[in-house]
Short mmCIF file of C-alpha atoms in Angstrom, two decimals:
data_model
loop_
_atom_site.label_atom_id
_atom_site.label_comp_id
_atom_site.label_asym_id
_atom_site.label_seq_id
_atom_site.Cartn_x
_atom_site.Cartn_y
_atom_site.Cartn_z
CA MET A 1 96.95 63.58 98.98
CA LYS A 2 96.50 64.87 102.47
CA ILE A 3 96.88 68.46 102.94
CA ALA A 4 96.76 69.94 106.55
CA VAL A 5 95.86 73.74 105.77
CA LEU A 6 96.72 75.60 109.00
CA GLY A 7 94.18 78.96 109.26
CA GLY A 8 92.04 77.47 106.34
CA ASP A 9 88.98 79.51 108.00
CA GLY A 10 90.93 83.00 106.60
CA PHE A 11 90.77 85.04 103.73
CA VAL A 12 93.44 83.31 101.47
CA GLY A 13 93.03 80.00 103.99
CA TRP A 14 89.30 79.22 102.88
CA PRO A 15 89.61 79.52 99.16
CA THR A 16 92.72 77.33 98.95
CA SER A 17 91.20 74.62 100.81
CA LEU A 18 87.88 75.07 98.90
CA HIS A 19 90.54 74.64 95.25
CA LEU A 20 92.77 71.93 96.46
CA SER A 21 89.72 70.00 97.84
CA GLU A 22 88.17 70.38 94.18
CA LEU A 23 91.13 69.13 92.63
CA GLY A 24 90.49 65.92 94.71
CA HIS A 25 93.06 66.09 97.60
CA GLU A 26 91.69 65.61 101.17
CA ILE A 27 91.62 68.48 103.08
CA HIS A 28 92.13 69.59 106.59
CA ILE A 29 91.26 72.62 108.18
CA LEU A 30 93.31 73.36 111.47
CA ASP A 31 91.98 76.79 112.88
CA ASN A 32 91.82 78.50 116.20
CA LEU A 33 89.11 80.59 114.67
CA SER A 34 90.70 83.76 115.92
CA ARG A 35 90.36 85.96 112.90
CA ARG A 36 86.22 85.54 114.30
CA TRP A 37 87.63 86.74 117.95
CA ILE A 38 89.48 89.64 116.20
CA ASP A 39 86.39 90.62 114.44
CA THR A 40 84.68 90.91 117.74
CA GLU A 41 87.52 92.78 119.44
CA LEU A 42 87.24 95.52 116.83
CA GLY A 43 83.39 95.74 116.63
CA VAL A 44 83.40 94.95 112.80
CA GLN A 45 82.41 92.40 110.54
CA SER A 46 83.25 90.60 107.03
CA LEU A 47 81.11 92.63 104.43
CA THR A 48 80.15 89.46 103.13
CA PRO A 49 78.06 87.52 105.48
CA MET A 50 79.79 84.96 106.77
CA ASP A 51 78.88 81.01 108.20
CA SER A 52 80.27 79.49 110.98
CA ILE A 53 83.14 77.22 109.22
CA GLN A 54 81.40 74.02 110.10
CA GLU A 55 78.21 75.38 108.08
CA ARG A 56 80.93 76.24 105.42
CA THR A 57 81.86 72.87 105.10
CA ARG A 58 78.69 71.38 105.22
CA ILE A 59 77.59 73.48 102.14
CA TRP A 60 80.73 72.48 100.42
CA HIS A 61 79.99 68.61 101.36
CA GLN A 62 76.41 69.44 99.66
CA GLU A 63 77.56 71.27 96.74
CA THR A 64 79.92 69.04 95.59
CA GLY A 65 80.18 65.61 97.46
CA ARG A 66 84.03 66.70 98.59
CA ARG A 67 84.72 66.62 102.65
CA ILE A 68 86.51 69.46 104.44
CA HIS A 69 87.63 68.20 107.99
CA PHE A 70 87.80 71.14 110.56
CA HIS A 71 89.97 70.66 113.58
CA LEU A 72 89.93 72.95 116.26
CA ILE A 73 93.66 73.60 117.54
CA ASP A 74 95.80 76.75 118.19
CA LEU A 75 99.40 76.14 116.89
CA ALA A 76 100.52 78.66 118.78
CA ARG A 77 99.57 77.49 122.39
CA ASP A 78 98.25 73.43 121.58
CA TYR A 79 101.71 72.15 120.94
CA ASP A 80 101.18 68.87 122.03
CA VAL A 81 97.48 68.88 120.67
CA LEU A 82 99.17 69.85 117.39
CA LYS A 83 102.18 67.05 117.43
CA ASN A 84 99.46 64.55 118.23
CA TRP A 85 97.03 65.18 115.25
CA LEU A 86 100.44 65.29 113.12
CA ALA A 87 101.51 62.21 114.31
CA ALA A 88 97.86 60.34 113.66
CA GLU A 89 97.20 61.95 110.11
CA ARG A 90 100.66 62.46 108.80
CA PRO A 91 99.33 64.82 106.15
CA ASP A 92 101.57 64.68 102.93
CA VAL A 93 101.69 68.70 102.51
CA VAL A 94 101.11 70.88 105.35
CA ILE A 95 99.96 74.67 104.09
CA HIS A 96 100.62 77.45 106.59
CA PHE A 97 98.46 80.37 106.92
CA ALA A 98 98.06 80.73 110.76
CA GLU A 99 99.64 83.77 111.43
CA GLN A 100 98.02 87.00 112.24
CA ARG A 101 98.39 88.97 108.97
CA ALA A 102 97.11 92.59 109.41
CA ALA A 103 100.47 95.04 109.84
CA PRO A 104 97.84 97.70 111.65
CA TYR A 105 96.61 95.42 113.69
CA SER A 106 100.18 94.57 114.90
CA MET A 107 100.98 98.11 115.44
CA LYS A 108 97.83 98.91 117.65
CA SER A 109 99.38 98.77 121.04
CA ASP A 110 101.84 96.65 122.96
CA ARG A 111 99.12 94.33 123.81
CA HIS A 112 99.00 93.85 119.61
CA LYS A 113 102.73 93.74 119.35
CA ASN A 114 103.14 90.76 121.99
CA TYR A 115 100.07 88.79 120.41
CA THR A 116 101.29 88.92 116.63
CA VAL A 117 104.56 87.78 117.68
CA ASN A 118 103.77 85.43 120.21
CA ASN A 119 100.89 83.60 117.78
CA ASN A 120 102.96 84.03 114.50
CA VAL A 121 106.39 82.96 115.71
CA ASN A 122 104.85 80.48 117.88
CA ALA A 123 102.85 78.73 115.50
CA THR A 124 106.11 78.57 112.66
CA HIS A 125 107.94 77.35 115.28
CA ASN A 126 106.06 74.64 117.39
CA LEU A 127 104.82 73.10 113.55
CA LEU A 128 108.59 72.75 112.46
CA ASN A 129 109.76 71.38 116.05
CA ALA A 130 107.23 68.80 115.70
CA MET A 131 107.40 67.85 112.16
CA VAL A 132 111.26 66.76 113.17
CA GLU A 133 110.45 65.11 116.28
CA LEU A 134 108.07 63.02 114.23
CA GLY A 135 110.13 62.39 111.15
CA LEU A 136 107.09 63.63 109.24
CA ASP A 137 108.53 63.95 105.51
CA ALA A 138 105.67 66.50 104.78
CA HIS A 139 106.14 69.05 102.22
CA LEU A 140 105.55 72.55 104.24
CA ILE A 141 104.38 75.30 102.05
CA HIS A 142 104.11 79.04 103.37
CA LEU A 143 102.70 82.03 103.18
CA GLY A 144 104.67 84.61 103.67
CA THR A 145 104.75 88.45 102.56
CA MET A 146 106.68 90.59 99.81
CA GLY A 147 107.29 92.97 102.87
CA VAL A 148 109.77 90.93 104.13
CA TYR A 149 112.05 93.07 101.88
CA GLY A 150 110.95 96.37 102.84
CA TYR A 151 109.91 98.61 100.17
CA SER A 152 112.79 100.69 99.08
CA THR A 153 114.84 100.41 95.92
CA VAL A 154 118.47 100.41 94.94
CA GLY A 155 117.64 100.47 91.13
CA ALA A 156 117.73 96.68 90.57
CA ALA A 157 114.76 94.15 90.82
CA ILE A 158 114.28 92.37 94.08
CA PRO A 159 115.34 88.57 93.41
CA GLU A 160 113.32 85.61 94.60
CA GLY A 161 114.49 85.31 98.15
CA TYR A 162 118.11 84.97 97.32
CA LEU A 163 120.90 87.65 96.67
CA PRO A 164 124.05 86.86 95.11
CA VAL A 165 126.92 88.71 96.53
CA GLY A 166 130.73 88.84 96.35
CA ILE A 167 132.59 88.79 99.53
CA GLU A 168 136.10 89.89 100.12
CA THR A 169 138.35 87.29 101.71
CA MET A 170 141.48 87.79 103.77
CA SER A 171 143.78 87.63 100.96
CA GLY A 172 141.92 90.24 98.53
CA GLU A 173 139.75 87.65 96.23
CA THR A 174 136.23 87.79 96.08
CA VAL A 175 134.10 85.17 96.64
CA SER A 176 130.38 84.44 94.83
CA GLN A 177 127.74 83.63 97.34
CA GLU A 178 124.20 83.49 97.64
CA ILE A 179 122.39 84.67 100.28
CA LEU A 180 118.75 85.26 102.14
CA TYR A 181 117.93 88.67 100.21
CA PRO A 182 118.30 91.36 103.68
CA THR A 183 114.86 91.31 105.02
CA ASN A 184 113.93 95.42 105.87
CA PRO A 185 110.20 95.04 107.43
CA GLY A 186 108.34 97.99 108.10
CA SER A 187 105.90 96.38 110.70
CA ILE A 188 105.77 94.15 113.80
CA TYR A 189 103.79 91.79 111.17
CA HIS A 190 106.28 91.73 108.73
CA MET A 191 109.27 91.69 111.44
CA THR A 192 107.34 87.97 112.37
CA LYS A 193 107.35 87.07 108.60
CA SER A 194 111.45 87.98 108.53
CA LEU A 195 111.87 85.71 111.71
CA ASP A 196 110.13 82.74 109.87
CA GLN A 197 112.33 83.15 107.48
CA LEU A 198 115.17 82.30 109.52
CA LEU A 199 113.57 79.45 110.89
CA PHE A 200 112.63 77.84 107.82
CA GLN A 201 116.53 78.58 106.71
CA PHE A 202 117.46 76.60 110.10
CA TYR A 203 115.48 73.75 110.12
CA ALA A 204 116.04 72.89 106.30
CA LYS A 205 119.70 73.00 106.72
CA ASN A 206 119.86 71.03 110.19
CA ASP A 207 116.86 68.68 109.65
CA GLY A 208 116.35 68.58 105.90
CA VAL A 209 112.54 69.88 106.24
CA ARG A 210 111.36 70.59 103.04
CA ILE A 211 110.05 74.35 102.77
CA THR A 212 108.16 76.51 100.23
CA ASP A 213 108.19 80.08 101.04
CA LEU A 214 105.78 82.05 99.03
CA HIS A 215 106.51 85.89 99.65
CA GLN A 216 103.15 86.99 98.13
CA GLY A 217 101.87 90.70 97.66
CA ILE A 218 98.52 92.72 98.32
CA VAL A 219 95.58 90.40 97.78
CA TRP A 220 92.50 91.88 96.11
CA GLY A 221 89.54 90.24 94.91
CA THR A 222 86.44 88.10 96.53
CA HIS A 223 85.67 85.19 94.22
CA THR A 224 86.79 82.31 93.07
CA GLU A 225 85.47 79.51 91.02
CA GLN A 226 84.58 77.59 93.79
CA THR A 227 83.56 80.11 96.08
CA ARG A 228 80.90 80.94 93.33
CA LYS A 229 79.43 77.83 93.24
CA HIS A 230 77.29 78.91 96.66
CA PRO A 231 76.65 82.18 98.33
CA GLN A 232 77.19 80.34 102.09
CA LEU A 233 80.71 79.36 100.31
CA VAL A 234 81.73 83.60 99.80
CA ASN A 235 84.70 84.43 101.16
CA ARG A 236 85.13 87.18 103.52
CA PHE A 237 86.06 90.55 102.71
CA ASP A 238 87.61 93.15 104.99
CA TYR A 239 86.95 96.69 104.64
CA ASP A 240 88.39 98.16 108.21
CA GLY A 241 91.48 100.19 108.13
CA ASP A 242 92.90 97.09 110.16
CA TYR A 243 92.50 94.31 107.64
CA GLY A 244 90.82 95.83 104.58
CA THR A 245 93.69 95.63 102.18
CA VAL A 246 94.16 98.77 99.68
CA LEU A 247 92.51 98.21 96.74
CA ASN A 248 89.63 96.14 98.31
CA ARG A 249 89.10 99.19 100.43
CA PHE A 250 89.08 101.59 97.62
CA LEU A 251 86.35 99.81 95.81
CA ILE A 252 83.98 99.40 98.92
CA GLN A 253 84.85 103.25 99.69
CA ALA A 254 83.98 103.81 96.01
CA ALA A 255 80.72 101.67 95.98
CA ILE A 256 79.29 103.75 99.25
CA GLY A 257 80.27 106.97 98.23
CA TYR A 258 83.25 107.29 100.59
CA PRO A 259 86.28 109.41 100.05
CA LEU A 260 89.12 107.29 98.72
CA THR A 261 91.35 107.46 101.69
CA VAL A 262 95.10 107.78 100.35
CA HIS A 263 97.55 108.41 103.12
CA GLY A 264 100.41 110.47 102.36
CA VAL A 265 100.93 111.58 98.78
CA GLY A 266 100.28 107.91 98.02
CA GLY A 267 103.44 107.39 96.38
CA GLN A 268 103.72 103.56 97.95
CA THR A 269 104.20 101.10 94.98
CA ARG A 270 102.89 97.81 96.01
CA ALA A 271 102.67 94.71 94.70
CA PHE A 272 99.66 92.90 94.02
CA ILE A 273 97.78 89.42 93.30
CA HIS A 274 94.40 88.26 92.62
CA ILE A 275 92.58 85.66 94.83
CA GLN A 276 92.17 83.39 91.98
CA ASP A 277 96.20 83.93 91.30
CA SER A 278 96.77 83.16 95.10
CA VAL A 279 95.37 79.73 95.12
CA ARG A 280 96.61 78.82 91.74
CA CYS A 281 100.17 79.59 93.33
CA ILE A 282 99.84 77.49 95.63
CA GLU A 283 98.91 74.39 93.51
CA LEU A 284 101.76 75.07 91.50
CA ALA A 285 103.68 74.96 94.65
CA LEU A 286 102.08 72.00 95.63
CA ASN A 287 103.36 70.24 92.30
CA ASN A 288 106.91 71.62 92.82
CA ALA A 289 107.80 70.35 96.18
CA PRO A 290 111.71 70.66 97.06
CA LYS A 291 113.87 67.53 97.68
CA LYS A 292 115.40 66.47 101.28
CA GLY A 293 118.35 68.59 101.66
CA ASP A 294 117.15 71.54 99.43
CA ARG A 295 117.34 74.94 100.87
CA VAL A 296 114.21 76.48 100.96
CA LYS A 297 112.19 77.23 97.86
CA ILE A 298 111.27 80.82 97.85
CA PHE A 299 108.49 82.07 94.97
CA ASN A 300 107.55 85.82 94.57
CA GLN A 301 103.83 85.29 94.75
CA MET A 302 102.65 88.55 93.11
CA THR A 303 101.93 89.49 89.53
CA GLU A 304 101.89 93.15 88.82
CA THR A 305 102.97 96.54 91.26
CA HIS A 306 101.08 99.71 91.14
CA ARG A 307 101.37 103.20 93.18
CA VAL A 308 98.90 103.74 95.55
CA ARG A 309 97.86 107.01 94.40
CA ASP A 310 97.28 105.96 90.63
CA LEU A 311 95.04 102.90 92.16
CA ALA A 312 92.92 105.34 93.57
CA GLU A 313 92.62 107.80 90.81
CA MET A 314 91.70 104.86 88.73
CA VAL A 315 88.96 103.43 90.88
CA ALA A 316 87.67 107.05 91.35
CA ARG A 317 87.24 107.19 87.54
CA ILE A 318 85.37 104.00 87.27
CA ALA A 319 82.94 104.73 90.48
CA GLY A 320 83.12 108.89 89.66
CA GLY A 321 84.10 108.84 93.45
CA THR A 322 86.80 111.29 95.14
CA VAL A 323 90.39 110.97 96.57
CA ALA A 324 91.06 111.93 99.83
CA TYR A 325 94.76 112.57 101.05
CA LEU A 326 95.41 112.22 104.86
CA PRO A 327 98.12 111.81 106.98
CA ASN A 328 99.67 108.65 107.15
CA PRO A 329 99.68 105.96 109.97
CA ARG A 330 102.72 104.34 108.81
CA LYS A 331 106.40 105.04 109.19
CA GLU A 332 107.63 104.64 105.31
CA ALA A 333 109.13 106.70 102.76
CA ALA A 334 106.62 109.19 101.12
CA GLU A 335 107.84 107.55 97.65
CA ASN A 336 109.18 104.32 96.35
CA ASP A 337 109.42 102.58 93.44
CA LEU A 338 109.41 98.59 93.43
CA VAL A 339 110.35 95.81 90.59
CA VAL A 340 109.96 92.52 91.57
CA LYS A 341 110.91 89.11 89.88
CA ASN A 342 108.67 86.10 89.73
CA ASP A 343 110.18 84.38 87.24
CA GLN A 344 109.46 81.18 88.60
CA PHE A 345 105.73 80.78 88.71
CA ARG A 346 105.97 82.48 85.43
CA ALA A 347 107.66 79.44 84.05
CA LEU A 348 105.72 77.00 85.66
CA GLY A 349 102.52 77.96 83.64
CA LEU A 350 101.01 80.58 85.19
CA ASN A 351 99.08 83.42 83.50
CA PRO A 352 98.48 86.31 85.72
CA ILE A 353 94.68 88.20 86.47
CA THR A 354 95.91 91.30 85.93
CA LEU A 355 94.24 94.32 87.10
CA GLU A 356 91.13 95.16 85.07
CA GLU A 357 88.00 96.89 85.20
CA GLY A 358 85.66 94.20 84.52
CA LEU A 359 87.09 92.78 87.59
CA LEU A 360 87.01 95.81 89.71
CA SER A 361 83.82 96.43 88.73
CA GLU A 362 83.10 92.93 89.69
CA VAL A 363 84.31 93.69 93.15
CA MET A 364 82.20 97.09 93.27
CA ASP A 365 79.53 94.54 92.81
CA VAL A 366 79.77 92.86 95.76
CA ALA A 367 80.52 95.46 97.95
CA LYS A 368 77.24 97.22 96.74
CA LYS A 369 75.22 94.62 97.39
CA PHE A 370 76.33 94.03 101.05
CA ALA A 371 76.96 97.83 101.52
CA TYR A 372 74.01 97.53 104.23
CA ARG A 373 76.82 95.59 106.44
CA VAL A 374 79.35 98.53 106.41
CA ASP A 375 79.68 100.45 109.39
CA ARG A 376 81.60 103.60 108.16
CA SER A 377 83.29 104.71 111.56
CA ARG A 378 85.70 101.53 111.14
CA ILE A 379 86.63 102.43 107.49
CA PRO A 380 89.66 105.01 108.78
CA ALA A 381 92.76 103.51 108.95
CA VAL A 382 93.71 104.74 112.25
CA SER A 383 96.50 102.32 113.89
CA ALA A 384 99.56 104.41 114.59
CA TRP A 385 102.97 103.00 113.92
CA THR A 386 104.14 105.29 116.41
CA LYS A 387 103.38 107.49 119.75
CA ASP A 388 104.82 110.83 117.47
CA ILE A 389 101.92 109.80 114.40
CA ALA A 390 99.42 109.14 116.73
CA PRO A 391 97.94 112.68 117.24
CA THR A 392 98.31 113.74 113.23
CA LEU A 393 95.78 110.78 111.71
CA GLU A 394 92.47 111.91 110.84
CA HIS A 395 89.53 109.69 112.10
CA ASP A 396 86.56 111.61 110.52
CA PRO A 397 87.29 111.72 106.61
CA GLU A 398 83.84 112.69 105.76
CA GLY A 399 84.02 115.03 108.17
CA LYS A 400 80.66 114.14 109.42
CA ARG A 401 81.03 114.14 113.60
CA LEU A 402 79.82 116.85 115.73
CA LYS A 403 81.85 119.67 116.47
CA SER A 404 81.65 121.92 119.33
CA VAL A 405 80.36 124.99 119.04
CA SER A 406 82.75 127.06 121.53
#
């Protein structure tokens, strides 16, 4: 199939592009390279050295004989360019990763909130709008987030997208209906993904767009089978307080002798998935497309749940590190449970990679190899959810800053 991977230069987009290319699909990456610009803005770089997208695709062709095509397009701002590209190429599948993905970054300031909303919502709507206008019957696969559900619990497993409810009629009878599971976003980023859900629901109902929405957990790990083929194909690895995912952050902190930073009491339970499983799930979704007129197909793309403090203690035990409990920059419950259904991917044959010490050690080996690239001052998570929280945050967990003698 001809597949457009929007945001294919990113953390999940790049290994997905390689995986699907190796399966024989014709891959076109559309990306505005904004994630690289954000690195420049934040003054931090991927732990793993990343070549340009042109060099990465050249190496892939050199190693495999397969070409990945790159197109510099800003989906949120260049509607006509996007529409003209879709009209000319008419892909069979569009995989949509092209959104600002970090909750902390989305909460840094009013400017970052505006950017996240403008970029994410406009990109999604421009894509849907163009597909309908062109009569493009492509399967749209979107990478969403478990965060649309929120992290509170009512003592029941979170279903895959839809919730059966009973509604009392005027005559006193109860009518059964399935609705989108009520969203409860915890950040501006998660809120944009909640808005995506509504856009998808409308365009599937109104125009018959075939859509799969993947509610993904927190991704950990670095390598996939394809990124191991050559050092220059390595995936990006974020460790900073805005973009580093929690388990990867713990592993890099342990590797360089930095305190493992747990925020609050660490009672937050999160859903996780290994990067190799993430790309495998996208392949499974690709091969199980909804039919025209179907409602949006929603999968929970996660394989296990863990409490943050338990992860920190496990990594500290493996690596001999210390755990530091710091003020929480997020506005969230101190403790929560999380039970999630992922029956659909298991039924399609997903055999999950679970969190094992061997795989953790593999990530730590990558961290140690590139430890010389770490800027320790960028590790603390200091993007506050509210102005009241900001003064309470710890900017120097190591206690190494110069202090006044007065």
